Short mmCIF file of C-alpha atoms and ligand atoms in Angstrom, two decimals:
data_model
loop_
_atom_site.label_atom_id
_atom_site.label_comp_id
_atom_site.label_asym_id
_atom_site.label_seq_id
_atom_site.Cartn_x
_atom_site.Cartn_y
_atom_site.Cartn_z
CA MET A 24 -9.23 17.22 1.16
CA LEU A 25 -9.40 17.69 -2.61
CA GLU A 26 -12.96 17.72 -3.93
CA PRO A 27 -13.70 16.28 -7.40
CA LYS A 28 -14.82 19.75 -8.55
CA ILE A 29 -11.38 21.25 -7.76
CA LEU A 30 -9.61 18.42 -9.59
CA LYS A 31 -11.85 18.98 -12.62
CA ASP A 32 -11.13 22.73 -12.58
CA ILE A 33 -7.37 22.08 -12.39
CA GLU A 34 -7.67 19.54 -15.21
CA SER A 35 -9.46 21.98 -17.51
CA ALA A 36 -7.00 24.80 -16.69
CA PHE A 37 -4.08 22.55 -17.77
CA ARG A 38 -6.03 21.46 -20.87
CA GLN A 39 -6.12 25.08 -22.01
CA PHE A 40 -2.33 24.82 -22.34
CA GLY A 41 -2.59 21.41 -24.05
CA TYR A 42 -1.44 19.36 -21.03
CA GLU A 43 -3.18 16.45 -19.38
CA ALA A 44 -2.64 13.23 -17.41
CA GLU A 45 1.04 12.52 -16.59
CA ASP A 46 2.14 16.04 -17.61
CA VAL A 47 -0.22 17.57 -15.04
CA PHE A 48 1.01 15.24 -12.33
CA ASN A 49 4.67 15.99 -13.16
CA ALA A 50 4.03 19.75 -12.87
CA ILE A 51 2.27 19.27 -9.52
CA ALA A 52 5.09 17.01 -8.29
CA TYR A 53 7.53 19.77 -9.18
CA ILE A 54 5.53 22.24 -7.04
CA TYR A 55 5.70 19.81 -4.10
CA SER A 56 9.47 19.46 -4.47
CA ASN A 57 9.79 23.24 -4.45
CA ILE A 58 7.52 23.95 -1.52
CA PHE A 59 8.90 21.16 0.66
CA SER A 60 12.54 21.65 -0.51
CA ILE A 61 12.83 18.00 -1.51
CA LYS A 62 16.23 16.56 -2.39
CA ALA A 63 15.24 14.14 -5.14
CA SER A 64 16.91 10.90 -6.22
CA GLU A 65 18.13 10.71 -9.81
CA LYS A 66 14.93 8.98 -10.96
CA LEU A 67 12.61 11.45 -9.27
CA SER A 68 14.72 14.35 -10.61
CA GLY A 69 13.80 13.22 -14.14
CA VAL A 70 10.09 13.54 -13.31
CA LEU A 71 10.61 16.92 -11.65
CA GLU A 72 12.60 18.32 -14.60
CA LYS A 73 9.72 17.49 -16.95
CA GLY A 74 7.34 19.04 -14.42
CA LYS A 75 9.38 22.24 -14.22
CA LEU A 76 9.20 22.79 -17.99
CA ILE A 77 5.41 22.45 -17.89
CA SER A 78 4.93 24.54 -14.76
CA ASP A 79 6.99 27.39 -16.30
CA ILE A 80 4.33 27.53 -19.02
CA VAL A 81 1.05 26.87 -17.21
CA PHE A 82 1.76 28.98 -14.15
CA GLN A 83 1.54 32.08 -16.29
CA ASP A 84 -2.07 31.52 -15.18
CA ASP A 85 -1.79 33.13 -11.76
CA CYS A 86 -5.11 31.80 -10.52
CA LEU A 87 -4.10 28.19 -11.30
CA LYS A 88 -0.75 28.71 -9.59
CA LYS A 89 -2.41 30.08 -6.43
CA THR A 90 -4.95 27.25 -6.32
CA ILE A 91 -2.34 24.51 -6.61
CA ASN A 92 0.07 26.18 -4.21
CA SER A 93 -2.65 26.45 -1.57
CA TYR A 94 -3.44 22.71 -1.74
CA VAL A 95 0.22 21.72 -1.80
CA LYS A 96 1.28 23.90 1.14
CA LYS A 97 -1.22 22.41 3.55
CA ASP A 98 -0.56 18.83 2.39
CA LYS A 99 2.03 18.00 5.02
CA ASP A 100 1.24 14.26 4.98
CA GLY A 101 1.07 13.84 1.20
CA GLU A 102 -2.62 12.88 1.15
CA ASN A 103 -3.50 15.35 -1.62
CA LEU A 104 -0.46 14.26 -3.62
CA THR A 105 -1.80 10.71 -3.74
CA ILE A 106 -5.22 12.03 -4.79
CA PHE A 107 -3.60 14.11 -7.56
CA TYR A 108 -1.77 10.97 -8.73
CA GLN A 109 -4.90 8.86 -8.74
CA TYR A 110 -6.90 11.50 -10.56
CA PHE A 111 -4.39 12.45 -13.25
CA LEU A 112 -2.42 9.27 -13.74
CA ALA A 113 -4.14 6.22 -12.41
CA LYS A 114 -7.80 6.80 -13.16
CA ARG A 115 -7.63 5.57 -16.74
CA PHE A 116 -6.01 2.22 -16.00
CA ARG A 117 -6.48 1.40 -12.32
CA ASP A 118 -9.61 -0.72 -12.75
CA ILE A 119 -7.94 -3.14 -15.13
CA SER A 120 -4.42 -3.13 -13.70
CA GLY A 121 -5.36 -3.43 -10.02
CA LYS A 122 -3.24 -0.38 -9.21
CA PHE A 123 -5.63 1.01 -6.66
CA PHE A 124 -4.47 2.23 -3.30
CA THR A 125 -5.53 0.94 0.10
CA PRO A 126 -7.99 3.38 1.71
CA HIS A 127 -6.20 5.15 4.56
CA PRO A 128 -8.65 3.98 7.32
CA ILE A 129 -7.82 0.34 6.44
CA ALA A 130 -4.07 1.00 6.20
CA MET A 131 -4.22 2.66 9.65
CA GLN A 132 -5.71 -0.44 11.28
CA MET A 133 -3.36 -2.81 9.42
CA VAL A 134 -0.34 -0.87 10.67
CA LYS A 135 -1.72 -1.12 14.22
CA MET A 136 -1.46 -4.92 13.86
CA LEU A 137 2.36 -4.63 14.01
CA PRO A 138 3.84 -4.66 17.52
CA VAL A 139 5.94 -1.48 17.79
CA LYS A 140 9.62 -2.43 17.92
CA ALA A 141 12.66 -0.17 17.71
CA ASN A 142 14.85 -0.76 14.63
CA ALA A 143 12.24 -2.96 12.91
CA VAL A 144 12.76 -3.53 9.18
CA ILE A 145 9.41 -3.13 7.40
CA ILE A 146 8.70 -3.70 3.71
CA ASP A 147 5.74 -3.10 1.44
CA PRO A 148 6.68 -5.23 -1.61
CA THR A 149 3.96 -3.66 -3.81
CA CYS A 150 3.97 -0.20 -2.27
CA GLY A 151 2.06 1.82 -4.90
CA GLY A 152 1.97 5.39 -3.57
CA GLY A 153 3.49 4.41 -0.23
CA THR A 154 0.24 4.42 1.81
CA PHE A 155 1.40 1.76 4.28
CA LEU A 156 4.90 3.20 4.75
CA LYS A 157 3.54 6.70 5.29
CA THR A 158 1.07 5.30 7.84
CA VAL A 159 3.83 3.48 9.75
CA ARG A 160 5.64 6.77 9.96
CA GLU A 161 2.55 8.58 11.26
CA GLN A 162 1.96 5.97 13.96
CA TRP A 163 5.52 5.16 14.97
CA LYS A 164 6.60 8.82 15.21
CA ASN A 165 9.92 8.70 17.10
CA ILE A 166 10.61 4.98 16.84
CA PRO A 167 13.69 4.30 14.68
CA CYS A 168 12.97 1.86 11.85
CA HIS A 169 13.95 0.95 8.30
CA LEU A 170 11.14 1.38 5.75
CA ILE A 171 11.47 -0.41 2.40
CA GLY A 172 9.14 0.28 -0.51
CA ASN A 173 9.14 -1.83 -3.66
CA ASP A 174 6.99 -1.53 -6.75
CA VAL A 175 7.48 -2.72 -10.31
CA ASP A 176 6.19 0.66 -11.52
CA GLN A 177 8.98 3.24 -11.49
CA MET A 178 6.54 6.16 -11.47
CA LEU A 179 4.90 4.83 -8.30
CA ILE A 180 8.30 4.57 -6.62
CA CYS A 181 8.81 8.25 -7.47
CA LEU A 182 5.41 8.99 -5.89
CA THR A 183 6.39 7.03 -2.75
CA GLU A 184 9.68 8.93 -2.57
CA LEU A 185 7.86 12.26 -2.74
CA VAL A 186 5.23 11.22 -0.17
CA LEU A 187 7.92 10.08 2.29
CA LYS A 188 10.13 13.11 1.73
CA ILE A 189 7.38 15.70 2.20
CA ASN A 190 7.65 15.33 5.92
CA LYS A 191 10.73 13.29 6.64
CA ASN A 192 11.00 11.64 10.01
CA HIS A 193 14.68 11.59 10.85
CA GLN A 194 14.22 8.44 12.92
CA GLU A 195 13.76 6.34 9.84
CA ASN A 196 15.94 4.97 7.11
CA THR A 197 14.25 4.46 3.72
CA SER A 198 15.07 2.19 0.77
CA LEU A 199 13.11 2.22 -2.48
CA LEU A 200 13.35 -0.68 -4.94
CA THR A 201 11.83 -1.54 -8.32
CA SER A 202 11.78 -5.32 -8.39
CA ASN A 203 9.17 -7.53 -10.02
CA ILE A 204 8.17 -9.59 -7.00
CA TYR A 205 7.36 -12.61 -9.16
CA GLN A 206 10.97 -12.64 -10.43
CA PRO A 207 12.81 -11.09 -7.48
CA ASN A 208 16.05 -9.39 -8.54
CA SER A 209 19.20 -9.12 -6.45
CA GLN A 210 17.91 -5.87 -4.83
CA ILE A 211 14.98 -7.62 -3.18
CA GLN A 212 16.86 -10.89 -2.65
CA SER A 213 19.38 -9.00 -0.53
CA PHE A 214 16.59 -8.56 2.04
CA PHE A 215 15.72 -12.27 2.26
CA GLY A 216 15.65 -13.27 5.95
CA GLN A 217 16.15 -9.64 7.06
CA ILE A 218 12.57 -8.36 7.42
CA ASP A 219 10.57 -8.05 10.65
CA TYR A 220 7.23 -6.97 9.17
CA ILE A 221 5.54 -7.00 5.78
CA LEU A 222 2.52 -4.87 4.91
CA ALA A 223 0.96 -5.59 1.54
CA ASN A 224 -1.99 -5.07 -0.75
CA PRO A 225 -0.69 -6.98 -3.77
CA PRO A 226 -2.39 -7.53 -7.15
CA PHE A 227 -5.15 -10.10 -6.59
CA SER A 228 -5.47 -13.48 -8.34
CA LEU A 229 -3.19 -12.81 -11.31
CA PRO A 230 -2.16 -16.00 -13.11
CA VAL A 231 1.67 -16.13 -12.97
CA ASP A 232 3.69 -18.70 -14.84
CA ILE A 233 7.16 -17.25 -14.76
CA PHE A 234 8.41 -17.62 -11.23
CA THR A 235 12.02 -18.75 -11.31
CA SER A 236 13.09 -19.17 -7.69
CA ASN A 237 11.77 -22.17 -5.78
CA SER A 238 8.39 -21.54 -4.25
CA ARG A 239 6.44 -24.02 -2.17
CA LEU A 240 2.87 -22.99 -2.98
CA PHE A 241 3.71 -22.45 -6.65
CA GLU A 242 5.17 -25.93 -6.88
CA SER A 243 1.97 -27.28 -5.29
CA GLY A 244 0.05 -25.96 -8.28
CA TYR A 245 -1.03 -22.52 -7.04
CA ARG A 246 0.30 -20.49 -9.97
CA ASN A 247 -1.09 -17.12 -9.07
CA SER A 248 -0.01 -13.84 -7.52
CA ASP A 249 -1.66 -14.57 -4.15
CA ALA A 250 0.31 -17.77 -3.54
CA LEU A 251 3.53 -16.19 -4.77
CA LEU A 252 3.11 -13.23 -2.42
CA ILE A 253 2.89 -15.63 0.54
CA ASP A 254 5.96 -17.57 -0.69
CA LEU A 255 7.98 -14.39 -1.23
CA SER A 256 6.97 -13.11 2.20
CA PHE A 257 8.22 -16.32 3.78
CA LYS A 258 11.62 -15.76 2.18
CA LEU A 259 11.78 -12.11 3.19
CA LEU A 260 10.83 -12.53 6.85
CA LYS A 261 13.04 -13.40 9.77
CA PRO A 262 11.74 -16.34 11.83
CA GLY A 263 8.96 -14.89 14.01
CA GLY A 264 8.35 -12.09 11.47
CA ARG A 265 4.81 -10.98 10.59
CA LEU A 266 2.90 -10.57 7.32
CA VAL A 267 -0.20 -8.33 7.42
CA CYS A 268 -1.82 -8.30 4.01
CA LEU A 269 -4.99 -7.95 2.03
CA LEU A 270 -5.82 -11.03 -0.02
CA PRO A 271 -8.89 -12.00 -2.04
CA HIS A 272 -11.67 -13.51 0.05
CA SER A 273 -11.57 -16.64 -2.16
CA ILE A 274 -8.29 -17.73 -0.48
CA ILE A 275 -10.21 -18.21 2.74
CA SER A 276 -13.59 -19.27 1.41
CA ASN A 277 -12.98 -21.43 -1.69
CA LYS A 278 -12.56 -25.18 -1.56
CA GLU A 279 -9.89 -25.08 -4.28
CA TYR A 280 -7.59 -23.29 -1.79
CA GLN A 281 -7.93 -25.88 0.96
CA ASN A 282 -4.56 -27.46 0.18
CA LEU A 283 -2.96 -23.99 0.07
CA ARG A 284 -4.37 -23.24 3.52
CA GLU A 285 -2.98 -26.52 4.88
CA ILE A 286 0.49 -25.87 3.44
CA VAL A 287 0.48 -22.32 4.80
CA GLU A 288 -0.31 -23.55 8.31
CA LYS A 289 2.77 -25.80 8.27
CA ASP A 290 5.12 -22.81 7.93
CA TRP A 291 3.07 -20.06 9.52
CA TYR A 292 0.84 -19.34 12.50
CA LEU A 293 -2.50 -18.07 11.28
CA THR A 294 -2.91 -15.13 13.65
CA ALA A 295 -5.93 -13.39 12.13
CA VAL A 296 -8.49 -13.64 9.37
CA ILE A 297 -10.55 -10.47 9.19
CA ILE A 298 -13.27 -10.55 6.57
CA LEU A 299 -13.94 -7.09 5.18
CA PRO A 300 -17.27 -5.97 3.72
CA GLU A 301 -17.91 -5.63 0.00
CA GLY A 302 -17.15 -2.15 -1.33
CA ILE A 303 -13.96 -1.32 0.59
CA PHE A 304 -12.19 -0.24 -2.60
CA LYS A 305 -15.14 1.91 -3.75
CA SER A 306 -13.37 5.10 -2.68
CA THR A 307 -10.07 4.35 -4.46
CA ALA A 308 -11.36 2.27 -7.39
CA SER A 309 -14.75 1.29 -8.69
CA THR A 310 -14.33 -2.38 -7.92
CA THR A 311 -16.41 -4.59 -5.68
CA THR A 312 -13.58 -7.11 -5.16
CA ARG A 313 -13.91 -8.82 -1.76
CA ALA A 314 -10.80 -8.78 0.38
CA ASP A 315 -9.75 -10.04 3.80
CA ILE A 316 -6.95 -8.94 6.08
CA ILE A 317 -4.74 -11.94 6.78
CA VAL A 318 -2.15 -11.90 9.55
CA LEU A 319 0.48 -14.65 9.37
CA ASP A 320 3.46 -15.12 11.69
CA LYS A 321 6.42 -17.09 10.35
CA LYS A 322 7.17 -20.04 12.60
CA LYS A 323 10.58 -20.24 14.20
CA ASN A 324 12.18 -23.53 13.11
CA GLU A 325 9.80 -26.48 13.37
CA GLN A 326 8.48 -25.37 16.74
CA VAL A 327 4.75 -25.59 17.35
CA ASP A 328 3.18 -23.42 20.00
CA ARG A 329 -0.09 -25.15 20.83
CA ASN A 330 -1.31 -22.18 22.84
CA ARG A 331 -1.44 -19.89 19.81
CA LYS A 332 -4.90 -18.52 19.08
CA THR A 333 -6.41 -17.20 15.85
CA ILE A 334 -8.70 -14.19 15.51
CA PHE A 335 -11.64 -14.73 13.13
CA ALA A 336 -13.73 -11.62 12.58
CA ASN A 337 -16.34 -10.40 10.16
CA ILE A 338 -16.35 -6.64 9.74
CA SER A 339 -19.47 -4.87 8.52
CA SER A 340 -18.56 -1.20 8.84
CA LEU A 341 -15.43 0.86 8.36
CA ASP A 342 -14.60 4.52 8.31
CA ILE A 343 -15.34 4.67 4.55
CA PRO A 344 -18.57 4.66 2.50
CA LEU A 345 -19.05 1.20 1.01
CA ASN A 346 -21.46 2.28 -1.72
CA HIS A 347 -22.77 5.47 -3.28
CA ARG A 348 -25.87 5.50 -1.01
CA GLN A 349 -23.73 5.60 2.15
CA LYS A 350 -22.77 9.22 2.82
CA GLN A 351 -21.65 9.17 6.43
CA VAL A 352 -20.32 6.26 8.43
CA THR A 353 -20.49 6.43 12.19
CA THR A 354 -19.16 3.05 13.28
CA ASN A 355 -15.83 1.39 12.59
CA ASP A 356 -15.91 -2.30 13.49
CA LEU A 357 -12.27 -2.78 12.55
CA GLU A 358 -11.06 -0.06 14.89
CA ASN A 359 -13.31 -1.45 17.65
CA LEU A 360 -12.00 -4.98 17.05
CA LEU A 361 -8.42 -3.87 17.70
CA LYS A 362 -9.49 -2.14 20.92
CA ASN A 363 -10.68 -5.49 22.29
CA SER A 364 -8.13 -6.63 24.88
CA LYS A 365 -8.23 -10.33 23.84
CA VAL A 366 -7.61 -9.36 20.22
CA SER A 367 -4.70 -7.08 21.06
CA GLU A 368 -3.23 -9.78 23.28
CA ILE A 369 -3.29 -12.33 20.41
CA LEU A 370 -1.74 -9.77 18.07
CA GLY A 371 0.83 -8.82 20.71
CA ILE A 372 0.08 -5.11 20.30
C1 SAM B 674 -3.45 -2.84 -5.27
S1 SAM B 674 -2.02 -1.81 -5.55
C2 SAM B 674 -1.59 -1.46 -3.88
C3 SAM B 674 -0.66 -0.32 -3.70
C4 SAM B 674 -0.24 -0.02 -2.24
N1 SAM B 674 0.37 -1.18 -1.60
C5 SAM B 674 -1.38 0.44 -1.40
O1 SAM B 674 -1.79 -0.32 -0.53
O2 SAM B 674 -1.91 1.53 -1.60
C6 SAM B 674 -0.88 -3.04 -6.10
C7 SAM B 674 0.49 -2.52 -6.48
O3 SAM B 674 1.29 -3.62 -6.91
C8 SAM B 674 2.19 -3.18 -7.90
N2 SAM B 674 2.63 -4.36 -8.68
C9 SAM B 674 1.94 -5.03 -9.62
N3 SAM B 674 2.67 -6.07 -10.09
C10 SAM B 674 3.85 -6.04 -9.41
C11 SAM B 674 5.01 -6.86 -9.46
N4 SAM B 674 5.09 -7.88 -10.30
N5 SAM B 674 6.03 -6.55 -8.63
C12 SAM B 674 5.96 -5.49 -7.78
N6 SAM B 674 4.87 -4.68 -7.70
C13 SAM B 674 3.83 -4.95 -8.51
C14 SAM B 674 1.35 -2.20 -8.72
O4 SAM B 674 2.17 -1.31 -9.46
C15 SAM B 674 0.54 -1.51 -7.62
O5 SAM B 674 1.17 -0.35 -7.18
#
């Protein structure tokens, strides 16, 4: 694990050569591609070429070269790579743009909410650094599947590509797209009706007024990113497909969303509402935004299964510190919840 002190030392070593931010990340990305013999796509190659030019200069500093190489070599799951990205590229804008990553302990439990199924097609429509896709791969090991990552930010798609290629699982097929999910292009539209599972931590509560394709919640007056994510997910999923996503707590708690909740329950089974404690994004961004995990299953035709049950849970502890006073956390309510046999039966896991 990369400590803040090491990141600061690396930052000041690069500064001595006049490089910072994206330049540092590009040079580090180049080292990853070298050490893990990564065959890059055309877009990622552009990033790596820039990184090579910089690394040829800064790695005249032998000590810096050794330090970075040692952290890269042991980073077989790409965890340090994501930390490098967040430190050098995202830290200046993540709080205002909402580009913060899902903490790994939460992603791990969200992935467990997908019943394992050979040849499943799984998409993260706002994949950032590929946390969810990487976690599916860790948990599904030898199960063949198709992983699809989409993000409007080209640089993040390059990061996802690197993360997934560091330790490629040959059982999986990967597609990476750069569509704006609020104006889905033909790339993403080609997956409409083809997806088994969606994992998402989309931007929260962004006003959106530009959606062009027909969208049920949008047309009902919910002109924001949360409603559009649900509408897009409905289009992407096969009947019976599952959406596991983080959404702002207001969707569940606020009166103004009552109509949205009623519309959603016409098309979907509400399988779980898991209220997370305040502070879950403290480790990846300094925001206190409240979020819930919502699990929705797309109904098949107009059928109504009256025996379906919904999990409602309120989580108070997770495997991450929720504020700066909390140093060590010993309980993980979310992990314990999924171990409960009634809960796993409802989720079908
Ligand atoms: C909160 S981050 C989550 C990243 C990742 N899913 C994770 O869990 O770590 C939201 C992501 O949505 C992406 N995003 C924002 N607007 C988007 C849009 N219109 N279309 C596609 N992706 C978008 C951002 O670039 C960012 O990576």
